[in-house]
XYZ file of C-alpha atoms in Angstrom:
621
model
C 140.316 185.770 99.142
C 136.632 186.395 99.812
C 135.637 184.215 96.693
C 137.899 181.499 97.978
C 136.286 181.555 101.424
C 132.915 181.412 99.832
C 134.054 178.279 97.818
C 135.223 176.687 100.831
C 131.939 177.398 102.679
C 130.007 175.893 99.784
C 132.159 172.792 99.646
C 131.732 172.354 103.509
C 127.958 172.856 103.164
C 127.727 170.295 100.339
C 129.906 167.779 102.333
C 127.776 168.208 105.436
C 124.595 167.478 103.373
C 126.215 164.509 101.786
C 127.139 163.054 105.086
C 123.713 163.720 106.542
C 122.274 161.859 103.604
C 124.549 158.823 104.197
C 123.574 158.873 107.875
C 119.775 159.051 107.075
C 120.160 156.371 104.535
C 121.970 154.273 107.054
C 119.405 154.823 109.703
C 116.532 153.817 107.245
C 118.580 150.642 106.278
C 118.999 149.757 110.023
C 115.255 150.253 110.455
C 114.272 147.872 107.724
C 116.587 145.208 109.079
C 114.966 145.647 112.527
C 111.461 145.540 111.129
C 112.312 142.382 109.101
C 113.646 140.800 112.279
C 110.527 141.666 114.158
C 108.289 140.254 111.546
C 109.989 136.906 111.033
C 111.248 136.283 114.626
C 108.292 137.710 116.721
C 105.224 137.713 114.406
C 105.962 134.910 112.080
C 105.065 137.112 109.153
C 107.817 135.945 106.912
C 106.472 137.473 103.731
C 106.438 140.909 105.432
C 109.946 140.304 106.688
C 110.980 139.410 103.112
C 109.355 142.813 101.681
C 111.003 144.981 104.372
C 114.508 143.352 104.075
C 114.184 143.803 100.243
C 113.391 147.459 100.753
C 116.369 147.756 102.998
C 118.551 146.037 100.441
C 117.336 148.550 97.647
C 118.559 151.399 99.722
C 121.923 149.945 100.663
C 122.858 146.494 99.065
C 125.943 146.331 101.139
C 124.197 146.399 104.480
C 124.528 142.866 105.640
C 121.775 142.598 108.347
C 119.113 143.108 105.644
C 120.539 140.164 103.693
C 120.624 138.118 106.831
C 117.044 138.529 107.866
C 116.017 138.046 104.316
C 117.795 134.640 104.494
C 116.044 133.805 107.841
C 112.662 134.628 106.523
C 113.188 132.556 103.469
C 114.557 129.549 105.581
C 111.494 129.826 107.879
C 109.311 129.452 104.760
C 111.454 126.420 103.664
C 112.551 128.269 100.586
C 116.092 126.953 100.883
C 117.418 128.069 97.470
C 116.523 131.813 98.241
C 117.895 131.436 101.866
C 121.239 130.124 100.451
C 121.554 133.026 98.064
C 120.948 135.553 100.805
C 123.212 133.988 103.385
C 125.971 133.677 100.670
C 125.654 137.398 100.278
C 126.155 137.964 104.045
C 129.397 135.815 104.221
C 130.622 137.830 101.210
C 130.105 141.053 103.045
C 131.718 139.680 106.264
C 129.728 141.760 108.877
C 131.101 142.069 112.410
C 129.286 140.026 115.181
C 127.295 136.854 115.342
C 125.618 137.014 112.003
C 128.793 136.064 109.955
C 129.047 132.786 111.907
C 125.245 132.306 112.080
C 124.968 132.610 108.179
C 127.434 129.664 107.705
C 125.315 127.635 110.217
C 122.034 128.523 108.242
C 123.849 127.659 104.913
C 124.796 124.280 106.219
C 121.267 123.628 107.591
C 119.692 124.684 104.315
C 121.908 122.471 102.260
C 121.188 119.702 104.754
C 117.437 120.050 104.298
C 117.950 119.812 100.446
C 119.972 116.630 101.036
C 123.128 118.221 99.626
C 125.421 116.773 102.448
C 128.867 117.603 101.006
C 127.895 121.365 100.740
C 126.265 121.291 104.196
C 129.451 119.850 105.751
C 131.611 122.520 103.885
C 129.622 125.308 105.313
C 129.143 123.892 108.803
C 132.981 123.331 108.978
C 133.286 127.189 108.525
C 130.700 127.886 111.219
C 132.415 125.606 113.696
C 135.888 127.162 112.901
C 134.189 130.452 113.920
C 132.585 129.007 117.005
C 133.916 125.616 117.994
C 131.327 125.070 120.746
C 128.280 125.784 118.529
C 126.206 122.795 119.442
C 123.643 123.445 116.618
C 126.352 123.337 113.912
C 127.956 120.247 115.433
C 124.682 118.364 115.740
C 123.702 119.178 112.059
C 127.110 118.244 110.734
C 126.720 114.994 112.737
C 123.608 114.190 110.924
C 125.144 115.090 107.567
C 128.011 112.814 108.108
C 125.735 110.003 109.311
C 123.837 110.317 105.943
C 127.053 110.095 104.126
C 128.068 106.986 106.008
C 131.009 108.667 107.965
C 129.796 107.114 111.239
C 132.961 107.559 113.219
C 133.016 111.216 112.517
C 129.235 111.577 113.152
C 129.733 110.163 116.641
C 132.525 112.563 117.302
C 130.404 115.442 116.213
C 127.362 114.342 118.371
C 129.562 113.897 121.333
C 131.007 117.500 120.981
C 127.372 118.700 120.544
C 126.082 116.969 123.674
C 128.879 118.575 125.769
C 127.452 122.039 124.687
C 123.734 121.501 124.782
C 122.051 122.837 127.833
C 120.114 120.395 129.981
C 116.883 122.340 129.530
C 117.028 121.946 125.712
C 115.400 118.309 126.096
C 114.527 118.088 122.256
C 118.049 118.971 121.184
C 119.541 116.432 123.632
C 117.005 113.749 122.367
C 117.967 114.570 118.638
C 121.824 114.344 119.323
C 121.374 111.168 121.333
C 119.360 109.609 118.424
C 121.841 110.617 115.972
C 124.757 109.168 118.002
C 122.578 105.909 118.249
C 122.078 105.377 114.578
C 125.784 106.272 113.914
C 126.939 103.464 116.515
C 124.395 101.276 114.663
C 126.231 102.046 111.547
C 129.425 100.935 113.227
C 127.901 97.583 114.065
C 127.387 98.319 117.879
C 123.786 97.370 118.437
C 123.868 97.405 122.128
C 125.081 100.917 122.409
C 122.506 102.040 119.930
C 119.769 100.557 121.955
C 121.105 102.200 125.099
C 121.488 105.589 123.539
C 117.803 105.344 122.326
C 116.886 104.690 126.021
C 118.715 107.773 126.997
C 117.038 109.652 124.375
C 113.705 108.654 125.667
C 114.820 109.692 129.208
C 116.045 113.106 128.011
C 112.663 114.007 126.292
C 109.884 111.374 126.419
C 108.822 110.176 123.084
C 107.392 107.043 121.356
C 110.590 105.233 120.536
C 109.088 102.120 118.874
C 109.815 103.551 115.533
C 113.566 103.841 116.302
C 113.780 100.441 117.844
C 111.946 98.949 114.799
C 114.696 100.371 112.611
C 117.513 99.078 114.802
C 116.175 95.561 114.962
C 115.503 95.547 111.165
C 119.071 96.503 110.453
C 120.417 93.911 112.677
C 118.447 91.131 111.218
C 115.775 90.563 113.981
C 112.824 91.234 111.775
C 110.382 89.611 114.215
C 111.197 92.109 116.688
C 111.309 94.994 114.080
C 107.747 94.166 113.070
C 106.659 93.861 116.641
C 107.965 97.426 117.475
C 106.612 98.674 114.229
C 103.278 97.187 114.994
C 103.119 94.936 111.942
C 104.621 94.170 108.469
C 101.783 95.558 106.401
C 102.237 98.323 103.696
C 99.546 100.210 101.795
C 101.458 102.977 100.003
C 99.207 106.008 100.612
C 100.062 109.291 102.293
C 97.022 110.540 104.404
C 95.848 113.131 106.755
C 93.084 113.413 109.274
C 89.573 113.966 107.866
C 86.529 115.269 109.866
C 83.433 116.817 108.336
C 80.237 116.829 110.093
C 79.430 113.231 111.091
C 82.181 111.862 108.636
C 85.437 110.932 110.115
C 88.227 109.111 108.504
C 91.687 109.458 106.618
C 91.922 111.482 103.417
C 94.530 110.327 100.743
C 96.848 113.195 99.807
C 99.402 111.061 97.911
C 99.556 107.617 96.279
C 102.960 105.921 95.990
C 103.696 104.807 92.490
C 103.361 100.911 92.020
C 101.950 100.577 95.524
C 99.108 98.464 96.630
C 96.980 101.530 96.901
C 97.646 102.537 93.360
C 96.887 98.818 92.231
C 93.655 99.108 94.246
C 92.563 102.127 92.197
C 92.682 104.548 95.172
C 92.882 108.243 94.116
C 94.060 111.429 95.875
C 91.151 112.944 97.780
C 89.500 109.511 98.626
C 88.276 109.425 102.249
C 89.118 106.140 103.815
C 86.111 105.152 105.985
C 86.789 101.430 106.784
C 89.637 98.883 106.646
C 88.512 95.312 106.678
C 85.059 96.487 108.138
C 86.691 98.486 111.021
C 85.781 102.091 111.138
C 88.630 104.522 110.477
C 88.626 107.571 112.821
C 91.779 109.440 111.522
C 95.263 109.201 110.254
C 96.928 107.397 113.121
C 94.028 104.945 113.468
C 94.542 104.046 109.803
C 98.340 103.737 110.069
C 98.024 101.634 113.039
C 95.605 99.219 111.496
C 97.375 99.167 108.183
C 100.600 97.952 109.811
C 98.794 94.941 111.206
C 97.775 93.704 107.717
C 99.432 90.692 106.489
C 101.404 90.749 103.181
C 99.959 88.680 100.410
C 96.373 89.049 101.634
C 93.600 91.176 100.090
C 92.301 93.870 102.413
C 88.883 95.458 101.979
C 88.927 99.311 102.008
C 85.761 101.373 101.815
C 86.308 104.965 100.616
C 84.131 108.132 100.052
C 84.742 109.686 96.611
C 82.610 112.749 95.559
C 79.940 111.832 98.060
C 79.584 108.184 96.911
C 81.007 105.206 98.920
C 83.227 102.703 96.976
C 84.641 99.339 97.973
C 88.156 98.716 96.884
C 90.244 95.411 96.944
C 93.851 96.143 98.158
C 96.666 93.554 97.697
C 98.760 94.089 100.873
C 102.441 94.368 100.402
C 105.410 93.978 102.982
C 106.925 97.061 104.512
C 110.425 95.862 103.824
C 110.839 98.226 100.846
C 109.851 101.148 103.085
C 112.396 100.049 105.741
C 115.188 99.819 103.169
C 114.607 103.211 101.967
C 114.306 104.737 105.394
C 116.752 107.723 105.487
C 117.744 106.884 109.096
C 119.026 103.374 108.183
C 119.665 103.653 104.309
C 123.244 104.709 104.692
C 123.897 101.757 107.058
C 122.257 99.239 104.641
C 124.266 100.814 101.810
C 127.526 100.213 103.759
C 126.555 96.535 104.265
C 125.949 96.144 100.598
C 129.408 97.556 99.881
C 128.439 101.158 98.725
C 130.776 103.844 100.195
C 128.125 106.351 100.893
C 124.350 107.066 100.232
C 122.583 110.170 99.135
C 119.278 109.207 100.771
C 117.451 112.449 101.518
C 115.397 113.323 104.506
C 111.620 113.149 103.793
C 110.199 116.541 103.319
C 106.636 117.277 104.521
C 104.806 118.918 101.690
C 101.766 120.905 102.695
C 99.806 121.639 99.558
C 98.917 125.368 99.311
C 95.349 125.872 97.884
C 95.037 129.393 96.290
C 91.537 130.896 96.204
C 90.121 134.165 95.044
C 90.283 135.720 98.518
C 94.093 135.209 98.666
C 94.415 137.871 96.015
C 94.137 141.276 97.942
C 91.378 143.655 96.811
C 92.083 147.179 95.416
C 89.888 148.903 98.002
C 91.801 150.259 101.016
C 90.940 151.947 104.242
C 92.687 155.143 105.381
C 95.704 154.315 107.582
C 94.889 154.174 111.171
C 97.848 154.478 113.415
C 95.701 153.963 116.452
C 94.526 150.502 115.326
C 95.955 147.159 116.790
C 95.464 143.605 115.966
C 96.355 140.027 117.347
C 95.754 137.390 114.707
C 96.132 133.721 115.798
C 96.227 130.493 113.676
C 96.944 127.202 115.263
C 96.778 124.306 112.793
C 98.900 121.655 114.699
C 99.062 121.180 118.446
C 101.710 119.799 120.808
C 99.309 117.347 122.277
C 98.712 115.776 118.844
C 95.168 116.954 118.742
C 93.308 116.720 115.467
C 94.648 119.077 112.914
C 92.671 122.465 112.453
C 93.148 122.495 108.671
C 94.087 125.778 106.999
C 94.165 127.748 110.377
C 97.637 129.062 109.833
C 96.720 130.086 106.282
C 93.603 131.715 107.633
C 95.599 133.769 110.006
C 98.202 134.807 107.552
C 95.684 136.015 105.039
C 93.780 137.934 107.648
C 96.998 139.651 108.609
C 97.477 140.643 105.081
C 94.000 142.170 104.860
C 94.574 144.067 107.959
C 97.814 145.564 106.931
C 97.207 145.968 103.186
C 93.345 146.603 102.977
C 92.075 147.741 106.361
C 94.550 150.472 107.285
C 96.406 148.711 110.119
C 100.146 149.530 110.401
C 102.181 146.487 110.120
C 104.095 147.230 113.353
C 100.692 147.188 115.189
C 99.665 143.602 114.064
C 100.936 140.636 115.788
C 100.579 137.216 114.047
C 100.971 134.133 116.210
C 101.130 130.768 114.351
C 101.267 127.236 115.590
C 104.086 126.803 118.327
C 104.293 130.698 118.558
C 100.831 130.685 120.004
C 101.305 129.100 123.444
C 99.483 129.962 126.616
C 102.290 132.360 127.617
C 102.028 134.047 124.196
C 98.112 134.556 124.822
C 98.859 136.135 128.296
C 101.709 138.158 126.967
C 100.002 139.837 123.991
C 96.500 140.132 125.323
C 97.326 141.133 128.884
C 100.641 143.048 128.356
C 101.271 144.044 124.791
C 98.010 145.463 124.128
C 97.576 147.436 127.422
C 100.990 148.881 126.889
C 100.131 150.349 123.313
C 96.447 150.944 123.100
C 95.609 154.641 123.500
C 92.099 156.239 124.054
C 89.902 155.985 120.978
C 91.843 152.990 119.514
C 90.378 150.233 117.316
C 91.195 146.633 118.151
C 90.869 143.680 116.004
C 91.383 140.093 117.326
C 91.096 136.991 114.983
C 91.473 133.318 116.078
C 91.496 130.242 113.912
C 91.940 127.012 115.724
C 90.374 124.668 118.245
C 87.967 125.715 120.966
C 87.003 123.531 123.975
C 84.316 123.458 126.687
C 84.906 122.975 130.498
C 82.397 120.116 130.953
C 81.935 121.088 134.660
C 81.337 124.748 134.444
C 80.224 124.910 130.867
C 82.758 127.674 130.047
C 84.339 128.192 126.512
C 88.186 128.103 126.045
C 90.488 128.898 123.250
C 93.012 126.020 122.900
C 96.658 127.386 122.770
C 99.431 125.414 120.898
C 100.264 123.759 124.273
C 96.636 123.369 125.338
C 95.339 119.987 126.659
C 91.490 119.481 126.606
C 91.861 116.988 129.388
C 93.104 119.908 131.580
C 91.553 122.692 129.751
C 90.962 124.756 132.936
C 94.771 124.816 133.502
C 95.954 124.913 129.965
C 93.344 126.862 127.932
C 92.559 130.525 127.613
C 88.969 131.283 128.669
C 86.851 133.375 126.343
C 85.616 135.115 129.485
C 89.139 136.143 130.307
C 89.748 137.329 126.868
C 86.657 139.627 126.758
C 87.342 141.020 130.244
C 90.928 141.872 129.206
C 89.723 143.498 126.055
C 87.059 145.300 128.020
C 89.588 147.081 130.241
C 91.402 148.725 127.292
C 90.654 152.363 126.447
C 89.728 151.459 122.955
C 86.607 152.684 121.334
C 85.896 149.559 119.348
C 86.980 145.968 119.736
C 86.179 143.448 116.959
C 86.732 139.801 117.757
C 86.338 137.182 114.962
C 86.437 133.511 115.948
C 86.792 130.656 113.427
C 86.277 128.027 116.027
C 83.708 126.244 117.990
C 83.300 125.303 121.720
C 80.857 122.401 121.904
C 83.602 119.642 121.651
C 81.408 117.971 118.962
C 84.117 118.065 116.195
C 85.226 120.437 113.526
C 87.297 123.181 115.083
C 86.685 122.009 118.667
C 88.118 119.267 120.959
C 86.869 117.587 124.007
C 88.521 115.542 126.912
C 88.182 111.774 126.478
C 85.152 110.389 128.341
C 83.159 113.619 128.275
C 80.136 114.627 126.151
C 79.718 117.587 123.825
C 78.059 120.637 125.388
C 75.899 123.461 124.165
C 77.580 126.726 124.986
C 75.690 129.954 124.353
C 77.454 133.066 123.496
C 75.719 136.211 124.269
C 76.189 139.860 125.586
C 76.365 138.577 129.105
C 79.477 136.688 128.194
C 80.943 139.535 126.269
C 80.078 142.183 129.015
C 81.714 145.312 127.516
C 79.401 147.240 125.050
C 82.490 148.287 123.034
C 83.229 144.658 121.982
C 81.648 143.174 118.803
C 81.984 139.299 118.277
C 81.699 137.528 114.983
C 81.777 133.847 115.653
C 81.860 130.947 113.091
C 78.952 128.859 114.420
C 76.159 128.545 116.995
C 76.477 126.805 120.348
C 75.939 123.134 119.503
C 77.258 123.455 115.880
C 80.700 122.775 114.528
C 82.846 125.009 112.361
C 83.769 123.538 108.972
C 86.568 124.105 106.644
C 86.052 124.875 102.959
C 88.661 122.561 101.418
C 88.447 123.582 97.878
C 89.147 127.197 98.932
C 91.968 126.331 101.514
C 90.219 128.214 104.367
C 87.966 127.850 107.144
C 84.381 128.246 105.942
C 83.637 131.102 108.047
C 86.969 132.902 107.328
C 86.515 132.441 103.486
C 83.254 134.301 103.400
C 84.510 136.889 105.938
C 87.459 137.653 103.598
C 85.298 137.476 100.495
C 82.951 140.082 102.187
C 85.871 142.315 103.069
C 87.096 142.048 99.399
C 83.803 143.912 98.437
C 81.105 141.327 98.181
C 79.578 142.660 101.442
C 79.382 146.186 100.036
C 75.686 145.744 99.050
C 74.821 149.326 98.704
C 77.994 149.912 96.659
C 79.023 153.092 98.658
C 82.662 152.038 98.879
C 82.685 151.174 102.567
C 81.772 147.935 104.472
C 80.006 148.056 107.763
C 80.105 145.106 110.340
C 76.372 144.641 109.894
C 76.813 144.362 106.107
C 79.557 141.934 106.496
C 77.516 139.669 108.744
C 74.391 139.937 106.661
C 76.570 138.759 103.732
C 78.474 135.975 105.220
C 75.806 134.367 107.429
C 73.555 132.891 104.578
C 76.586 132.011 102.522
C 78.136 129.910 105.382
C 74.749 128.302 106.135
C 74.301 127.408 102.487
C 77.666 125.876 101.795
C 77.669 123.998 105.111
C 74.408 122.421 104.424
C 75.080 121.658 100.729
C 78.660 120.186 101.109
C 78.620 118.734 104.448
C 74.959 118.134 105.370
C 75.706 120.301 108.368
C 74.203 123.140 110.238
C 76.601 126.054 110.725
C 75.146 129.439 111.755
C 77.423 132.363 112.303
C 76.655 134.592 115.197
C 77.111 138.335 115.684
C 77.083 139.786 119.256
C 76.944 143.597 119.086
C 75.427 146.568 120.755
C 72.910 148.590 118.634
C 75.145 151.579 118.505
C 77.919 149.710 116.908
C 75.875 148.182 114.080
C 77.077 150.652 111.591
C 80.694 150.427 112.517
C 82.773 150.751 109.361
C 85.517 148.204 108.598
C 86.792 149.319 105.251
C 86.356 152.658 103.501
C 84.445 155.878 104.414
C 86.792 156.739 107.383
């Protein structure tokens, strides 16, 4: 009997250990899902989210939330094939709660982005079965049905979506009203379509000339179509803004096969400086001027290629071919021509990713520091349609990777704010609430900003420009550098490092200025920084501009900062990099490249107290 009792006790002990291991495994899995959610939803660090979700899946492949957040992260990266695989796994596991229905919605949305409208409708049907009032699923299904030429069904979906969209969601209202308008256009009701476009403009003010030009084109009033479009000319080149030093224009990033641009001998990388002797100041300026060209005529284009100006003769074509293929009206035109449906796909914006040597992380690593915090901001595109700050988002993502993988910062202590996740309210939230709530005595803080700066012409103060900032109202919509330094100075941190790949004169580069005002010279010195604990690395001097390093895919300052951190700044080869060493390395390199490539002066600055000169960034801690 005693031996039996011992056996039972042993079995009980083993069972208890087994249950405890399951519980611990479950907790770990849940933690990975929550971490993945935080990375992709709050920080915009989708690669980190993917890494953590995959670690959770390795522990427990049947825990649906890890698959769900893996799918969300891939979707946010526009990797729709991987997103589809992840969400299909979620629906196989049939989790309780909203993630089951949401996965079908994401599946439909991913297929829609790929132009696979039948698959999109199939999965959106399931999402709507589970939640009949889901305005998002109804709206996307409406667009998918429109592109298939099922205009009556599309109108029905848009109506149901509109019933469930909150009045405050102005962009969603606009989108549903536009979808309904073009579906009515497909049914032959021009007047209703025009009225709905008017309602869409009232819901969320936007330039509706594009929509009106398409409506009049479909209904045969081509004179009005060209009037609203701004002209009939077509060049056949994809472009982006270009601004380097004193040179402004539009850079060719794609040449349409068989187009006038190809016939003229234009190449990717050409900088368009003039069109028929008129200066080109940027992308929109070129597009607006190109529309006014008369088909059948020869236009003169001056381009800059490898530092040499070239004159090209361009045979202007009609924009009718573009209009015929436009995805909003292609299904309508296909119906008119007797085709039952069309598979015209939505245009996908392709942003070429330029890989450079600093994108590969170095093998050197600092010791983990749990009392180190970072806020990393990269704003490439702005709500106010300001000039694009090329590579700013890529800058920020790469800096975040260095912080977490090289410099010893814990991932949960690094916040990365990109584009529309870097609004004025985000600046206030993270600088003035998030940091003070977390930072403990003796902490290290790292703040990085890549994007536009702007001056206040009246007071001569410098401002960071958030995603929703407006240089015309910079005092009301910008985040003052002085406010940033004062907020950081109040923290109980031992060291605060601020790196700014921006400029503040308003003279171009990574700075903007209100119309009608002149560039300023803004000096940055210790009187602005105030606290002796703060060290500031800035990309350029007061009257200078901050350039990008196009061939490396980064800001010029950021590229050499990262290259220095990768090991080039370790001049004495002792395995550690001090801030003074880093500055001593990057300053002459930035000056050299700016002068050689852009005929421009760019002099990085370091503001630091004497006692912080030997502060170690990597190694030796």
